[in-house]
Amino acid sequence: MSSSEPAVDDVLDTPFFLRWLIAAAGSVDREAARLTDLDSAIGDADHGTNMQRGFAAVAEALEKEPPGSPGAALVLAGRQLISKVGGASGPLYGTLLRRAGKALGDAEQVTPRQLADALRAGVDAVAQLGGATPGDKTMLDALLPAVEALGAGAGSFPAAAEAAEKGALATVPMQARKGRASYLGERSVGHQDPGATSSALIIAALAEAAR
Amino acid sequence: MSSSEPAVDDVLDTPFFLRWLIAAAGSVDREAARLTDLDSAIGDADHGTNMQRGFAAVAEALEKEPPGSPGAALVLAGRQLISKVGGASGPLYGTLLRRAGKALGDAEQVTPRQLADALRAGVDAVAQLGGATPGDKTMLDALLPAVEALGAGAGSFPAAAEAAEKGALATVPMQARKGRASYLGERSVGHQDPGATSSALIIAALAEAAR
Amino acid sequence: MKMLINVPETVVADALRGLAASHPELIVDVENRVIVRRDAPVEGKVALVSGGGSGHEPLHGGFVGRGMLDAACPGEVFTSPVPDQMVRAAAAVDSGKGVLFVVKNYTGDVLNFDMAAELAEDEGIQVAKVLVSDDVAVDDSLYTAGRRGTGATLFVEKIAGAAAEEGAPLERVESIARRVNDLSSSFGVALSACSTPAKGGPTFDLPAGELELGVGIHGEPGRERRAMMTSREIADYAVDVVVADLRPDSPVLLLVNGAGATPQLELYGFAAEVHRALGERQVAVARTLVGNYVTSLDMAGASITLCQVDEDLLRLWDAPVRTVGLRWGD
Amino acid sequence: MKMLINVPETVVADALRGLAASHPELIVDVENRVIVRRDAPVEGKVALVSGGGSGHEPLHGGFVGRGMLDAACPGEVFTSPVPDQMVRAAAAVDSGKGVLFVVKNYTGDVLNFDMAAELAEDEGIQVAKVLVSDDVAVDDSLYTAGRRGTGATLFVEKIAGAAAEEGAPLERVESIARRVNDLSSSFGVALSACSTPAKGGPTFDLPAGELELGVGIHGEPGRERRAMMTSREIADYAVDVVVADLRPDSPVLLLVNGAGATPQLELYGFAAEVHRALGERQVAVARTLVGNYVTSLDMAGASITLCQVDEDLLRLWDAPVRTVGLRWGD
Ligand SMILES: Nc1ncnc2c1ncn2[C@@H]1O[C@H](COP(=O)(O)OP(=O)(O)O)[C@@H](O)[C@H]1O
Ligand SMILES: Nc1ncnc2c1ncn2[C@@H]1O[C@H](COP(=O)(O)OP(=O)(O)O)[C@@H](O)[C@H]1O
Ligand SMILES: [Mg+2]
Ligand SMILES: [Mg+2]
Ligand SMILES: [Mg+2]
Ligand SMILES: [Mg+2]
């Protein structure tokens, strides 16, 4: 078993969570133009800058007030996203991380299974807040398969990343039913959802952090 | 001597003046886009539409209230230009024709020499109203040589047309010192003056009317 | 795409500095991005707070002042503001009589204002919300995020603001705001796409000879594209759609709104055609407002908004207003 | 170039129809192209009449009303109006106290207003004229038509209009108007050319990465072209030029004027830089106005105008004004 495929009983400590969030910030920053271009096709051309601004704030906050536990790291990151992003993605991603962080409590180390469960709780909160269901062409279409893969695969990050990536690609033929892209009706078909794309980046960063 | 080169003692009647003004209206209409393009380079891109609008009104007025004498035709045309054109060219061309018309009085027929003298008076009035002198890159640079040729050539319209055309071309290397083009300073050099160009059209219409 | 800016990152902060320097009658917190009327909180008055993405100026910051908003929260360009701004604004203007959040119906705005309402209530501020959703170009069905909030925002902010200024309690201010929204419909067209500073170019491609019918105020693509139409044809199309939706049986307020880059000369010509089209459909116009009020950066185009009014709403519309963007009465 | 119009030939008439339909407080004579305030002639008051080419809206028609102009005469796009319009306007607003013509210094405007003045005087109307010539981009020498009239027109019309409203006699209204012009300087830049309906496209070529410094309000080319500059750099350049010309030693009125297609968001950011630049040069700003007031159709760009004021001029500036385009006081 390679180090990027943690076993159920591997433990994930606070530095792992910091590595994850920093890796997510890095890939969001690198891919910002692509996210904005995707949003330009079916939205308002700001998803890249939104994510960039939000995760830059996350990275800065983690540096400034280093969190003492995995849960605290996610709650802090979530709060930053809510305070700095705006738009639809700010509250949604903020809620995802905050809720997941709260689910982890203040344990100093967590298992991949606990992380999978916490992310599941976070994704459920996103679904409740935004009212979207799978197939609506939103970030959920990448997040849900990812947390399912994570749960089923006993915490396999590459499997989760692959599921998220596939989920994001699968939004291409969908017609949007939530968010700004829904205004386009059928004209939203044929474009990949920007939020699902950024979700895939964030999930992929898990595997990066584990390496 | 061809019919387009009237002798000093040829007489010009009211129909001749109507033909002249209608011919001028026609060529101004045909060349409107060129005049506007010239004005676009060193002015505000309206000289063509200004002249078009003005001479259309002239043609309409001549039709509606047919004038009883050459002088009345020119006065009517001048009044129309003043009332319909606006801009710099409206008052200037309006004054040219009005003053020339007044100089002709209410004679039913005039000689080419009388026409030359009347136009000379009109051009002097233009110079006084606009304060321009030869070489300032204005309509005067076409009008003055034209009336001089007309006077010297004993009323030769083709000679006048040629002089006006040469005068218009000679504005190309000049730096504008009057009107809107003067704001450009040296940048006005290298462009033909729109007003001098329309003047050449109007003078050329004399020969057309004489044919 | 050339813009009169320094760098894209500081566009909103720069504009707020300019607002602060130019309008001493406003309190502009540049760092926290909140614009507040100088005499807030106004004793005994319900406060109105709105906000949304930047790029729609004078909406919302230009509508802060007596008779309209008490505070506005500008987000990044075309991005809803964050809850922190809204909570800060609510705290600054609440006189104890409660705060109405005026929220344009976009997922981002709705989610952020919802979170802000919860947080503000935690701080003991009574909060009501009204969603503005007037854009008939969008199907209002289960399969969309619902109608977008566009031009009617101005009507809601002006009329509810006047009610608040008169001393109406929160419930009534809220119900008037909701009523104005229910009685309003809008439709917009784009002749060109807008360019956001971050993207540095047009946010969508609009071929040279075409226009976008039903465009959103963030450049969201509309119902359809057509070969360019005349002002008269566009007016007929837009008036048909809006009147079919609203079916007004009393006089209307009419907003003929410029998208940002359409010259006022053209906008008034379009207003003439809209008046004609309304007259032909037996719709009486009580008041008309023509100008760039709910803009989309440098988009060329226009929208119309109708709001059916009774005497009460008309009186509130006519009531004095003293803001940067809208000003009348004494 | 797409425009929200019917045909180029009717653009001005269409806009006047729209103005008439939208603003019952104005008398709009569409056929004769004269816009008059409804209560004219105002007993015992000197009347102000202005006009010029269309395409600069809200100038001048948007400035007709109490405290500003009594009448305006719109010409064709970028073409001065004709004397008939001015004479008709003067006759409609003269109360016997005389009429002041406010004329922007362009050959066409000057010649047509001169003719109108003669004709109006023939009809027994006392006429005075003031030429507005504030654009420092143009050399004021024997070799030009003199400085162009741009943003200061608004200051002249507002301040002289307030003096007339106070009951000042023609001589004083004229001398105040002249004083305001003498105390004003402007400078403008274009980021894009404007397109006139008749031409159907840009009236000049401005390469993608360049801006035009010192552009005129009809798109007249300016002093020079440069590679695109930041808002900060443009503000420094423009403020330097204007301050060097005016050398103000008392507070100024500041107009930060949009050329038509520059978003308000950008314009306020530019206003911030202008305020900074003025502060750095020890120029105090008494009042600021930011917006599209003296426009050039769909040109992107901006201009600044300073007017040095004393207490008297500032009082007249602050006096109530009630027009479509400018409105404050009671
Ligand atoms: N109701 C919703 N539920 C889940 N995700 C949503 C919802 N609405 C929008 N999204 C996601 O948000 C993304 C857009 O984010 P962003 O562009 O930052 O915000 P905005 O749409 O406000 O400009 C969409 O691509 C979509 O994935
Ligand atoms: N002071 C002047 N004297 C003589 N001709 C002038 C003067 N000013 C301008 N013109 C002429 O008028 C022409 C421009 O006319 P037009 O474009 O119709 O008016 P405007 O300049 O007002 O737009 C110039 O090309 C020039 O020939
Ligand atoms: Mg977006
Ligand atoms: Mg011209
Ligand atoms: Mg957005
Ligand atoms: Mg002109």
mmCIF file of C-alpha atoms and ligand atoms in Angstrom, chain B residues 39 43-47 50 86-88 180, chain D residues 76-80 108-109 218, ligand 6:
data_model
loop_
_atom_site.group_PDB
_atom_site.id
_atom_site.type_symbol
_atom_site.label_atom_id
_atom_site.label_comp_id
_atom_site.label_asym_id
_atom_site.label_seq_id
_atom_site.Cartn_x
_atom_site.Cartn_y
_atom_site.Cartn_z
ATOM 1 C CA ASP B 39 -14.207 65.292 -41.551
ATOM 2 C CA GLY B 43 -13.035 67.040 -37.448
ATOM 3 C CA ASP B 44 -16.174 65.463 -36.074
ATOM 4 C CA ALA B 45 -17.414 63.284 -38.888
ATOM 5 C CA ASP B 46 -20.501 65.231 -39.854
ATOM 6 C CA HIS B 47 -19.664 67.358 -42.861
ATOM 7 C CA ASN B 50 -24.532 68.373 -42.847
ATOM 8 C CA GLY B 86 -25.952 74.143 -38.266
ATOM 9 C CA GLY B 87 -22.281 73.551 -37.593
ATOM 10 C CA ALA B 88 -19.667 75.824 -39.117
ATOM 11 C CA ARG B 180 -12.379 72.268 -35.608
ATOM 12 C CA GLU D 76 -27.924 67.194 -34.963
ATOM 13 C CA VAL D 77 -25.397 64.800 -33.478
ATOM 14 C CA PHE D 78 -22.167 66.753 -32.892
ATOM 15 C CA THR D 79 -23.487 69.611 -35.056
ATOM 16 C CA SER D 80 -24.387 72.980 -33.620
ATOM 17 C CA GLY D 108 -20.245 76.312 -35.635
ATOM 18 C CA ASP D 109 -21.820 77.155 -32.306
ATOM 19 C CA HIS D 218 -16.706 65.292 -30.341
HETATM 20 MG MG MG E 6 -20.043 69.360 -36.382
#
